Amino acid sequence: MTRPHVVQGVPVRRLLCAVAFAAGALGTCRVVPAAAHPLHTTITDLVTDGRTVRASIRIFSDDFNAGIARREPQAQSSPAMFERAAFAYVARTVVLRRERGAIVPLSWCGLRRENDLVVLCVRASLPAGTRHWSLSNTLLHEMFDDQVNVVRATRGTARQHLLFVRGDGAKAIR
């Protein structure tokens, strides 16, 4: 019996679907009804000019709603409560750190729904002189063993792609 090819413990087929999702070509992956979709992934576009960082996180609505409901069951009772719960969850699971490990606080810039996705927005101000920093992204890792979080980081003209699976720690942003 042959084993499927894996990268960092994740089947290559799942990674290819995550990359297609990141590229906006989700139609190339088999998508089934929300209750049974086989792809557990988030895509984060992280843009910095060296002083500020802005992250736009795309996540499947059903997965995100389940993650929020697990922590705060009452969050669905009003849009304001849901946004507060969403930001609290993102702030716990998407963490920016300066070179010496100090956490850079995030601020909320909202969420919007696009079909089966939720797009979350957070931003941060980097202290003057910050050249080296890191990011960890554990969104939904506690919910799904096969969760894959892809980060596309842009700093000026430099681009970097990071992949986070369960068990990964912080990764340097260059």
PDB file of C-alpha atoms in Angstrom:
ATOM      1  CA  MET A   1       0.000   0.000   0.000  1.00  0.00           C
ATOM      2  CA  THR A   2       1.467   3.375  -0.971  1.00  0.00           C
ATOM      3  CA  ARG A   3       1.334   6.342   1.341  1.00  0.00           C
ATOM      4  CA  PRO A   4       0.235   9.719  -0.009  1.00  0.00           C
ATOM      5  CA  HIS A   5       3.043  12.225  -0.352  1.00  0.00           C
ATOM      6  CA  VAL A   6       3.232  14.547   2.629  1.00  0.00           C
ATOM      7  CA  VAL A   7       4.965  17.831   3.424  1.00  0.00           C
ATOM      8  CA  GLN A   8       5.267  18.801   7.091  1.00  0.00           C
ATOM      9  CA  GLY A   9       2.773  16.041   7.856  1.00  0.00           C
ATOM     10  CA  VAL A  10       0.143  17.415   5.443  1.00  0.00           C
ATOM     11  CA  PRO A  11      -0.920  15.448   2.338  1.00  0.00           C
ATOM     12  CA  VAL A  12       0.303  17.121  -0.843  1.00  0.00           C
ATOM     13  CA  ARG A  13      -3.236  17.141  -2.313  1.00  0.00           C
ATOM     14  CA  ARG A  14      -4.431  19.241   0.628  1.00  0.00           C
ATOM     15  CA  LEU A  15      -1.469  21.608   0.221  1.00  0.00           C
ATOM     16  CA  LEU A  16      -2.169  21.992  -3.490  1.00  0.00           C
ATOM     17  CA  CYS A  17      -5.774  22.891  -2.707  1.00  0.00           C
ATOM     18  CA  ALA A  18      -4.559  25.425  -0.132  1.00  0.00           C
ATOM     19  CA  VAL A  19      -2.272  26.976  -2.734  1.00  0.00           C
ATOM     20  CA  ALA A  20      -5.129  27.055  -5.269  1.00  0.00           C
ATOM     21  CA  PHE A  21      -7.292  28.725  -2.619  1.00  0.00           C
ATOM     22  CA  ALA A  22      -4.561  31.293  -2.007  1.00  0.00           C
ATOM     23  CA  ALA A  23      -4.291  31.988  -5.710  1.00  0.00           C
ATOM     24  CA  GLY A  24      -8.043  32.496  -6.014  1.00  0.00           C
ATOM     25  CA  ALA A  25      -8.506  29.300  -8.016  1.00  0.00           C
ATOM     26  CA  LEU A  26     -10.652  27.458  -5.503  1.00  0.00           C
ATOM     27  CA  GLY A  27     -12.672  25.987  -8.357  1.00  0.00           C
ATOM     28  CA  THR A  28      -9.770  23.650  -9.110  1.00  0.00           C
ATOM     29  CA  CYS A  29     -10.364  21.786  -5.849  1.00  0.00           C
ATOM     30  CA  ARG A  30     -13.337  19.595  -5.213  1.00  0.00           C
ATOM     31  CA  VAL A  31     -15.651  21.606  -2.980  1.00  0.00           C
ATOM     32  CA  VAL A  32     -18.559  19.879  -1.294  1.00  0.00           C
ATOM     33  CA  PRO A  33     -21.321  21.312   0.907  1.00  0.00           C
ATOM     34  CA  ALA A  34     -20.114  23.276   3.926  1.00  0.00           C
ATOM     35  CA  ALA A  35     -20.948  20.536   6.414  1.00  0.00           C
ATOM     36  CA  ALA A  36     -18.379  18.267   4.785  1.00  0.00           C
ATOM     37  CA  HIS A  37     -15.858  20.412   2.961  1.00  0.00           C
ATOM     38  CA  PRO A  38     -12.479  18.659   2.872  1.00  0.00           C
ATOM     39  CA  LEU A  39     -10.281  21.751   2.983  1.00  0.00           C
ATOM     40  CA  HIS A  40      -9.373  23.331   6.316  1.00  0.00           C
ATOM     41  CA  THR A  41      -7.272  26.344   5.473  1.00  0.00           C
ATOM     42  CA  THR A  42      -6.881  30.064   5.947  1.00  0.00           C
ATOM     43  CA  ILE A  43      -5.091  32.509   3.693  1.00  0.00           C
ATOM     44  CA  THR A  44      -3.533  35.605   5.226  1.00  0.00           C
ATOM     45  CA  ASP A  45      -2.233  38.519   3.190  1.00  0.00           C
ATOM     46  CA  LEU A  46       0.187  40.393   5.438  1.00  0.00           C
ATOM     47  CA  VAL A  47       1.453  43.727   4.148  1.00  0.00           C
ATOM     48  CA  THR A  48       3.942  45.980   5.906  1.00  0.00           C
ATOM     49  CA  ASP A  49       5.707  49.191   5.062  1.00  0.00           C
ATOM     50  CA  GLY A  50       8.124  48.730   7.967  1.00  0.00           C
ATOM     51  CA  ARG A  51       6.038  50.861  10.348  1.00  0.00           C
ATOM     52  CA  THR A  52       2.596  49.305  10.110  1.00  0.00           C
ATOM     53  CA  VAL A  53       1.350  45.795   9.425  1.00  0.00           C
ATOM     54  CA  ARG A  54      -2.057  44.988   7.983  1.00  0.00           C
ATOM     55  CA  ALA A  55      -3.382  41.448   7.761  1.00  0.00           C
ATOM     56  CA  SER A  56      -6.384  40.311   5.758  1.00  0.00           C
ATOM     57  CA  ILE A  57      -7.379  36.760   6.700  1.00  0.00           C
ATOM     58  CA  ARG A  58      -9.725  34.666   4.521  1.00  0.00           C
ATOM     59  CA  ILE A  59     -11.327  31.742   6.303  1.00  0.00           C
ATOM     60  CA  PHE A  60     -14.252  29.431   5.571  1.00  0.00           C
ATOM     61  CA  SER A  61     -17.359  30.768   7.366  1.00  0.00           C
ATOM     62  CA  ASP A  62     -18.507  27.424   8.722  1.00  0.00           C
ATOM     63  CA  ASP A  63     -15.093  26.614  10.195  1.00  0.00           C
ATOM     64  CA  PHE A  64     -14.696  30.066  11.735  1.00  0.00           C
ATOM     65  CA  ASN A  65     -18.246  30.081  13.132  1.00  0.00           C
ATOM     66  CA  ALA A  66     -17.607  26.665  14.724  1.00  0.00           C
ATOM     67  CA  GLY A  67     -14.348  27.914  16.227  1.00  0.00           C
ATOM     68  CA  ILE A  68     -16.036  30.987  17.708  1.00  0.00           C
ATOM     69  CA  ALA A  69     -19.049  28.994  18.967  1.00  0.00           C
ATOM     70  CA  ARG A  70     -16.702  26.579  20.730  1.00  0.00           C
ATOM     71  CA  ARG A  71     -15.213  29.446  22.778  1.00  0.00           C
ATOM     72  CA  GLU A  72     -18.174  31.790  23.108  1.00  0.00           C
ATOM     73  CA  PRO A  73     -21.533  30.131  22.389  1.00  0.00           C
ATOM     74  CA  GLN A  74     -23.435  33.418  22.863  1.00  0.00           C
ATOM     75  CA  ALA A  75     -21.368  35.238  20.212  1.00  0.00           C
ATOM     76  CA  GLN A  76     -23.926  34.465  17.500  1.00  0.00           C
ATOM     77  CA  SER A  77     -26.619  36.439  19.342  1.00  0.00           C
ATOM     78  CA  SER A  78     -25.560  39.793  17.862  1.00  0.00           C
ATOM     79  CA  PRO A  79     -23.155  41.087  15.211  1.00  0.00           C
ATOM     80  CA  ALA A  80     -21.328  43.219  17.801  1.00  0.00           C
ATOM     81  CA  MET A  81     -20.768  40.226  20.116  1.00  0.00           C
ATOM     82  CA  PHE A  82     -19.579  38.136  17.170  1.00  0.00           C
ATOM     83  CA  GLU A  83     -17.048  40.802  16.129  1.00  0.00           C
ATOM     84  CA  ARG A  84     -15.704  41.075  19.685  1.00  0.00           C
ATOM     85  CA  ALA A  85     -15.374  37.291  19.902  1.00  0.00           C
ATOM     86  CA  ALA A  86     -13.779  37.161  16.435  1.00  0.00           C
ATOM     87  CA  PHE A  87     -11.155  39.752  17.336  1.00  0.00           C
ATOM     88  CA  ALA A  88     -10.407  38.085  20.682  1.00  0.00           C
ATOM     89  CA  TYR A  89      -9.874  34.760  18.909  1.00  0.00           C
ATOM     90  CA  VAL A  90      -7.672  36.244  16.179  1.00  0.00           C
ATOM     91  CA  ALA A  91      -5.613  38.162  18.750  1.00  0.00           C
ATOM     92  CA  ARG A  92      -4.930  34.875  20.611  1.00  0.00           C
ATOM     93  CA  THR A  93      -4.044  32.845  17.529  1.00  0.00           C
ATOM     94  CA  VAL A  94      -2.295  35.292  15.168  1.00  0.00           C
ATOM     95  CA  VAL A  95       0.634  36.723  17.093  1.00  0.00           C
ATOM     96  CA  LEU A  96       3.305  39.195  15.948  1.00  0.00           C
ATOM     97  CA  ARG A  97       6.485  39.381  18.016  1.00  0.00           C
ATOM     98  CA  ARG A  98       9.434  41.748  17.949  1.00  0.00           C
ATOM     99  CA  GLU A  99      12.954  40.381  17.787  1.00  0.00           C
ATOM    100  CA  ARG A 100      13.262  39.982  21.554  1.00  0.00           C
ATOM    101  CA  GLY A 101       9.888  38.245  21.846  1.00  0.00           C
ATOM    102  CA  ALA A 102       7.686  41.162  22.907  1.00  0.00           C
ATOM    103  CA  ILE A 103       4.174  40.806  21.485  1.00  0.00           C
ATOM    104  CA  VAL A 104       3.049  43.555  19.117  1.00  0.00           C
ATOM    105  CA  PRO A 105      -0.609  44.317  19.953  1.00  0.00           C
ATOM    106  CA  LEU A 106      -3.156  44.005  17.166  1.00  0.00           C
ATOM    107  CA  SER A 107      -6.097  46.295  16.528  1.00  0.00           C
ATOM    108  CA  TRP A 108      -9.288  45.302  14.789  1.00  0.00           C
ATOM    109  CA  CYS A 109     -10.277  46.751  11.431  1.00  0.00           C
ATOM    110  CA  GLY A 110     -13.368  44.614  10.910  1.00  0.00           C
ATOM    111  CA  LEU A 111     -14.800  41.669   9.077  1.00  0.00           C
ATOM    112  CA  ARG A 112     -16.897  41.107   6.001  1.00  0.00           C
ATOM    113  CA  ARG A 113     -18.596  38.079   4.544  1.00  0.00           C
ATOM    114  CA  GLU A 114     -18.011  36.950   0.962  1.00  0.00           C
ATOM    115  CA  ASN A 115     -20.146  33.933   0.032  1.00  0.00           C
ATOM    116  CA  ASP A 116     -18.715  31.000   2.030  1.00  0.00           C
ATOM    117  CA  LEU A 117     -15.810  33.052   3.406  1.00  0.00           C
ATOM    118  CA  VAL A 118     -15.234  35.512   6.206  1.00  0.00           C
ATOM    119  CA  VAL A 119     -12.523  38.108   5.624  1.00  0.00           C
ATOM    120  CA  LEU A 120     -10.993  39.378   8.865  1.00  0.00           C
ATOM    121  CA  CYS A 121      -8.830  42.479   9.157  1.00  0.00           C
ATOM    122  CA  VAL A 122      -6.270  43.290  11.853  1.00  0.00           C
ATOM    123  CA  ARG A 123      -3.407  45.751  11.928  1.00  0.00           C
ATOM    124  CA  ALA A 124      -0.504  46.691  14.138  1.00  0.00           C
ATOM    125  CA  SER A 125       2.034  49.465  14.507  1.00  0.00           C
ATOM    126  CA  LEU A 126       5.621  48.316  14.679  1.00  0.00           C
ATOM    127  CA  PRO A 127       7.796  50.230  17.122  1.00  0.00           C
ATOM    128  CA  ALA A 128      10.401  52.467  15.481  1.00  0.00           C
ATOM    129  CA  GLY A 129      13.524  50.562  14.511  1.00  0.00           C
ATOM    130  CA  THR A 130      11.860  47.157  14.312  1.00  0.00           C
ATOM    131  CA  ARG A 131      13.681  45.238  11.612  1.00  0.00           C
ATOM    132  CA  HIS A 132      13.197  41.647  12.661  1.00  0.00           C
ATOM    133  CA  TRP A 133       9.923  40.187  13.772  1.00  0.00           C
ATOM    134  CA  SER A 134       8.056  36.906  13.685  1.00  0.00           C
ATOM    135  CA  LEU A 135       4.546  35.611  13.252  1.00  0.00           C
ATOM    136  CA  SER A 136       2.658  32.610  14.528  1.00  0.00           C
ATOM    137  CA  ASN A 137      -0.718  31.580  13.122  1.00  0.00           C
ATOM    138  CA  THR A 138      -2.618  28.840  14.930  1.00  0.00           C
ATOM    139  CA  LEU A 139      -6.098  29.734  13.674  1.00  0.00           C
ATOM    140  CA  LEU A 140      -8.334  26.655  13.990  1.00  0.00           C
ATOM    141  CA  HIS A 141      -5.432  24.318  14.812  1.00  0.00           C
ATOM    142  CA  GLU A 142      -7.366  23.201  17.894  1.00  0.00           C
ATOM    143  CA  MET A 143     -10.385  22.378  15.717  1.00  0.00           C
ATOM    144  CA  PHE A 144      -8.892  20.438  12.799  1.00  0.00           C
ATOM    145  CA  ASP A 145      -5.862  18.137  12.738  1.00  0.00           C
ATOM    146  CA  ASP A 146      -5.332  18.943   9.055  1.00  0.00           C
ATOM    147  CA  GLN A 147      -5.632  22.742   9.343  1.00  0.00           C
ATOM    148  CA  VAL A 148      -3.229  24.574   7.017  1.00  0.00           C
ATOM    149  CA  ASN A 149      -2.683  28.337   7.394  1.00  0.00           C
ATOM    150  CA  VAL A 150      -0.934  30.041   4.496  1.00  0.00           C
ATOM    151  CA  VAL A 151       0.575  33.515   4.951  1.00  0.00           C
ATOM    152  CA  ARG A 152       1.685  35.691   2.043  1.00  0.00           C
ATOM    153  CA  ALA A 153       3.875  38.419   3.528  1.00  0.00           C
ATOM    154  CA  THR A 154       4.799  41.496   1.502  1.00  0.00           C
ATOM    155  CA  ARG A 155       7.362  43.979   2.760  1.00  0.00           C
ATOM    156  CA  GLY A 156       8.108  46.605   0.122  1.00  0.00           C
ATOM    157  CA  THR A 157       9.030  44.611  -2.967  1.00  0.00           C
ATOM    158  CA  ALA A 158      10.017  41.477  -1.005  1.00  0.00           C
ATOM    159  CA  ARG A 159       7.552  38.600  -0.773  1.00  0.00           C
ATOM    160  CA  GLN A 160       7.587  35.603   1.487  1.00  0.00           C
ATOM    161  CA  HIS A 161       5.233  32.645   1.866  1.00  0.00           C
ATOM    162  CA  LEU A 162       4.819  30.875   5.186  1.00  0.00           C
ATOM    163  CA  LEU A 163       2.920  27.682   5.940  1.00  0.00           C
ATOM    164  CA  PHE A 164       1.599  26.903   9.422  1.00  0.00           C
ATOM    165  CA  VAL A 165       0.349  23.470  10.460  1.00  0.00           C
ATOM    166  CA  ARG A 166      -0.464  22.132  13.897  1.00  0.00           C
ATOM    167  CA  GLY A 167       2.595  22.188  16.140  1.00  0.00           C
ATOM    168  CA  ASP A 168       4.413  24.962  14.288  1.00  0.00           C
ATOM    169  CA  GLY A 169       5.839  27.836  16.269  1.00  0.00           C
ATOM    170  CA  ALA A 170       6.627  31.384  15.225  1.00  0.00           C
ATOM    171  CA  LYS A 171       8.363  31.989  11.909  1.00  0.00           C
ATOM    172  CA  ALA A 172      10.587  34.923  10.978  1.00  0.00           C
ATOM    173  CA  ILE A 173       9.327  37.599   8.622  1.00  0.00           C
ATOM    174  CA  ARG A 174      12.255  38.864   6.564  1.00  0.00           C
TER     175      ARG A 174
END
